[in-house]
Amino acid sequence: QVQLVESGGGLVQAGDSLRLSCAASGITFGTYVVGWFRQAPGKEREFVAGLSWSGRDTRYTDSVKGRFIISRDNAKNTVYLQMNSLRPDDTAVYYCAGAVALDIVSMWRLYLHWGQGTQVTVSS
């Protein structure tokens, strides 16, 4: 049974940092494209960052470039999202997801496995 478990969310002030973790069981992240998505109330699910199955390539939505970093620890089968210089508009539920793909994809419908989400709230 595949399970993705996110952790690390919380309530922070603008300018602070958080590191989200996504631990996997039942799959090996080294064979999946992993994406981080977020969804704010009343808004569509949004691609935030992606990591290729090889771990060599990354992709970010424009609003987080230079602030967020996606990475992977193969030994722990865990993917991280380091979020720096957080802003109130980063407030959302953050999800990690795994896709079987050759390249990083941003369409959430292409992702097969999903975590339950972790809330990130950034106050001004």
Tab-separated table of C-alpha atoms in Angstrom:
chain	number	residue	atom	x	y	z
A	1	GLN	CA	0.000	0.000	0.000
A	2	VAL	CA	1.356	3.368	-1.045
A	3	GLN	CA	1.379	6.104	1.545
A	4	LEU	CA	2.740	9.631	1.411
A	5	VAL	CA	2.840	11.533	4.681
A	6	GLU	CA	3.524	15.253	4.796
A	7	SER	CA	4.704	17.083	7.883
A	8	GLY	CA	6.280	20.370	8.860
A	9	GLY	CA	3.459	22.803	8.286
A	10	GLY	CA	2.467	25.437	10.782
A	11	LEU	CA	1.751	29.078	11.541
A	12	VAL	CA	4.619	31.467	10.884
A	13	GLN	CA	5.161	35.159	10.278
A	14	ALA	CA	6.029	36.732	6.955
A	15	GLY	CA	9.728	36.341	6.248
A	16	ASP	CA	10.079	33.119	8.247
A	17	SER	CA	11.045	29.706	6.928
A	18	LEU	CA	9.526	26.246	7.066
A	19	ARG	CA	10.652	22.877	5.817
A	20	LEU	CA	7.993	20.452	4.690
A	21	SER	CA	8.718	16.743	4.558
A	22	CYS	CA	7.042	14.037	2.533
A	23	ALA	CA	7.860	10.513	3.624
A	24	ALA	CA	6.892	7.655	1.345
A	25	SER	CA	6.144	4.015	1.943
A	26	GLY	CA	5.169	1.476	-0.659
A	27	ILE	CA	7.015	3.321	-3.412
A	28	THR	CA	10.561	4.481	-3.980
A	29	PHE	CA	10.843	8.160	-4.767
A	30	GLY	CA	13.831	7.476	-6.954
A	31	THR	CA	11.496	6.042	-9.574
A	32	TYR	CA	8.857	8.788	-9.431
A	33	VAL	CA	8.539	12.424	-10.316
A	34	VAL	CA	7.621	14.133	-7.059
A	35	GLY	CA	5.663	17.336	-6.949
A	36	TRP	CA	4.593	19.736	-4.257
A	37	PHE	CA	1.225	21.387	-4.769
A	38	ARG	CA	-0.793	23.809	-2.725
A	39	GLN	CA	-4.409	24.785	-2.497
A	40	ALA	CA	-5.761	27.874	-0.831
A	41	PRO	CA	-9.449	28.228	0.070
A	42	GLY	CA	-11.533	28.963	-2.999
A	43	LYS	CA	-8.612	28.443	-5.365
A	44	GLU	CA	-7.507	25.643	-7.638
A	45	ARG	CA	-4.711	23.274	-6.742
A	46	GLU	CA	-1.451	24.857	-7.846
A	47	PHE	CA	1.868	23.289	-8.808
A	48	VAL	CA	4.634	24.656	-6.588
A	49	ALA	CA	7.763	22.575	-7.221
A	50	GLY	CA	8.813	19.332	-8.847
A	51	LEU	CA	11.756	16.966	-8.742
A	52	SER	CA	12.630	14.537	-11.493
A	53	TRP	CA	12.916	10.832	-10.777
A	54	SER	CA	16.691	11.088	-11.166
A	55	GLY	CA	16.852	13.924	-8.672
A	56	ARG	CA	18.877	16.008	-11.091
A	57	ASP	CA	16.162	18.338	-12.342
A	58	THR	CA	13.876	20.701	-10.519
A	59	ARG	CA	11.082	22.991	-11.566
A	60	TYR	CA	9.316	25.793	-9.701
A	61	THR	CA	6.342	27.998	-10.255
A	62	ASP	CA	7.433	31.585	-10.791
A	63	SER	CA	6.109	32.906	-7.495
A	64	VAL	CA	8.416	30.669	-5.428
A	65	LYS	CA	11.576	30.737	-7.533
A	66	GLY	CA	14.521	31.812	-5.416
A	67	ARG	CA	12.601	31.178	-2.192
A	68	PHE	CA	11.677	27.472	-2.221
A	69	ILE	CA	13.947	24.480	-2.725
A	70	ILE	CA	12.830	20.912	-3.381
A	71	SER	CA	15.196	18.083	-2.496
A	72	ARG	CA	15.264	14.401	-1.767
A	73	ASP	CA	16.950	12.098	0.737
A	74	ASN	CA	17.139	8.689	-0.909
A	75	ALA	CA	18.155	6.900	2.273
A	76	LYS	CA	15.031	8.175	4.028
A	77	ASN	CA	12.817	7.986	0.926
A	78	THR	CA	11.721	11.493	1.793
A	79	VAL	CA	11.266	14.639	-0.268
A	80	TYR	CA	11.561	18.073	1.276
A	81	LEU	CA	10.337	21.531	0.428
A	82	GLN	CA	12.436	24.219	2.054
A	83	MET	CA	10.394	27.407	2.087
A	84	ASN	CA	12.170	30.671	2.809
A	85	SER	CA	11.009	34.272	2.897
A	86	LEU	CA	7.443	33.134	3.330
A	87	ARG	CA	4.671	35.524	2.377
A	88	PRO	CA	0.996	35.652	3.325
A	89	ASP	CA	0.052	34.542	-0.198
A	90	ASP	CA	1.934	31.279	0.426
A	91	THR	CA	-0.823	30.324	2.864
A	92	ALA	CA	-2.407	27.071	1.721
A	93	VAL	CA	-2.627	23.357	2.311
A	94	TYR	CA	0.492	21.811	0.820
A	95	TYR	CA	0.438	18.355	-0.736
A	96	CYS	CA	3.157	16.118	-2.042
A	97	ALA	CA	2.429	13.748	-4.885
A	98	GLY	CA	4.128	11.139	-7.015
A	99	ALA	CA	3.821	10.663	-10.751
A	100	VAL	CA	5.119	8.062	-13.141
A	101	ALA	CA	6.633	10.295	-15.803
A	102	LEU	CA	9.846	10.871	-17.679
A	103	ASP	CA	9.856	14.592	-16.962
A	104	ILE	CA	8.492	16.887	-14.280
A	105	VAL	CA	4.820	17.578	-14.920
A	106	SER	CA	2.771	20.386	-13.410
A	107	MET	CA	-0.754	19.083	-14.032
A	108	TRP	CA	-2.025	17.662	-10.787
A	109	ARG	CA	-4.241	15.170	-12.595
A	110	LEU	CA	-1.141	13.361	-13.833
A	111	TYR	CA	-0.049	12.503	-10.304
A	112	LEU	CA	-1.031	9.079	-9.044
A	113	HIS	CA	-0.217	9.129	-5.341
A	114	TRP	CA	-1.066	11.928	-2.893
A	115	GLY	CA	-0.459	12.746	0.720
A	116	GLN	CA	-3.100	14.089	3.067
A	117	GLY	CA	-1.724	17.629	3.077
A	118	THR	CA	-0.226	19.930	5.672
A	119	GLN	CA	-1.440	23.435	6.474
A	120	VAL	CA	0.911	26.372	6.066
A	121	THR	CA	-0.308	29.713	7.361
A	122	VAL	CA	1.765	32.867	6.985
A	123	SER	CA	0.677	35.916	8.923
A	124	SER	CA	1.565	39.451	7.902
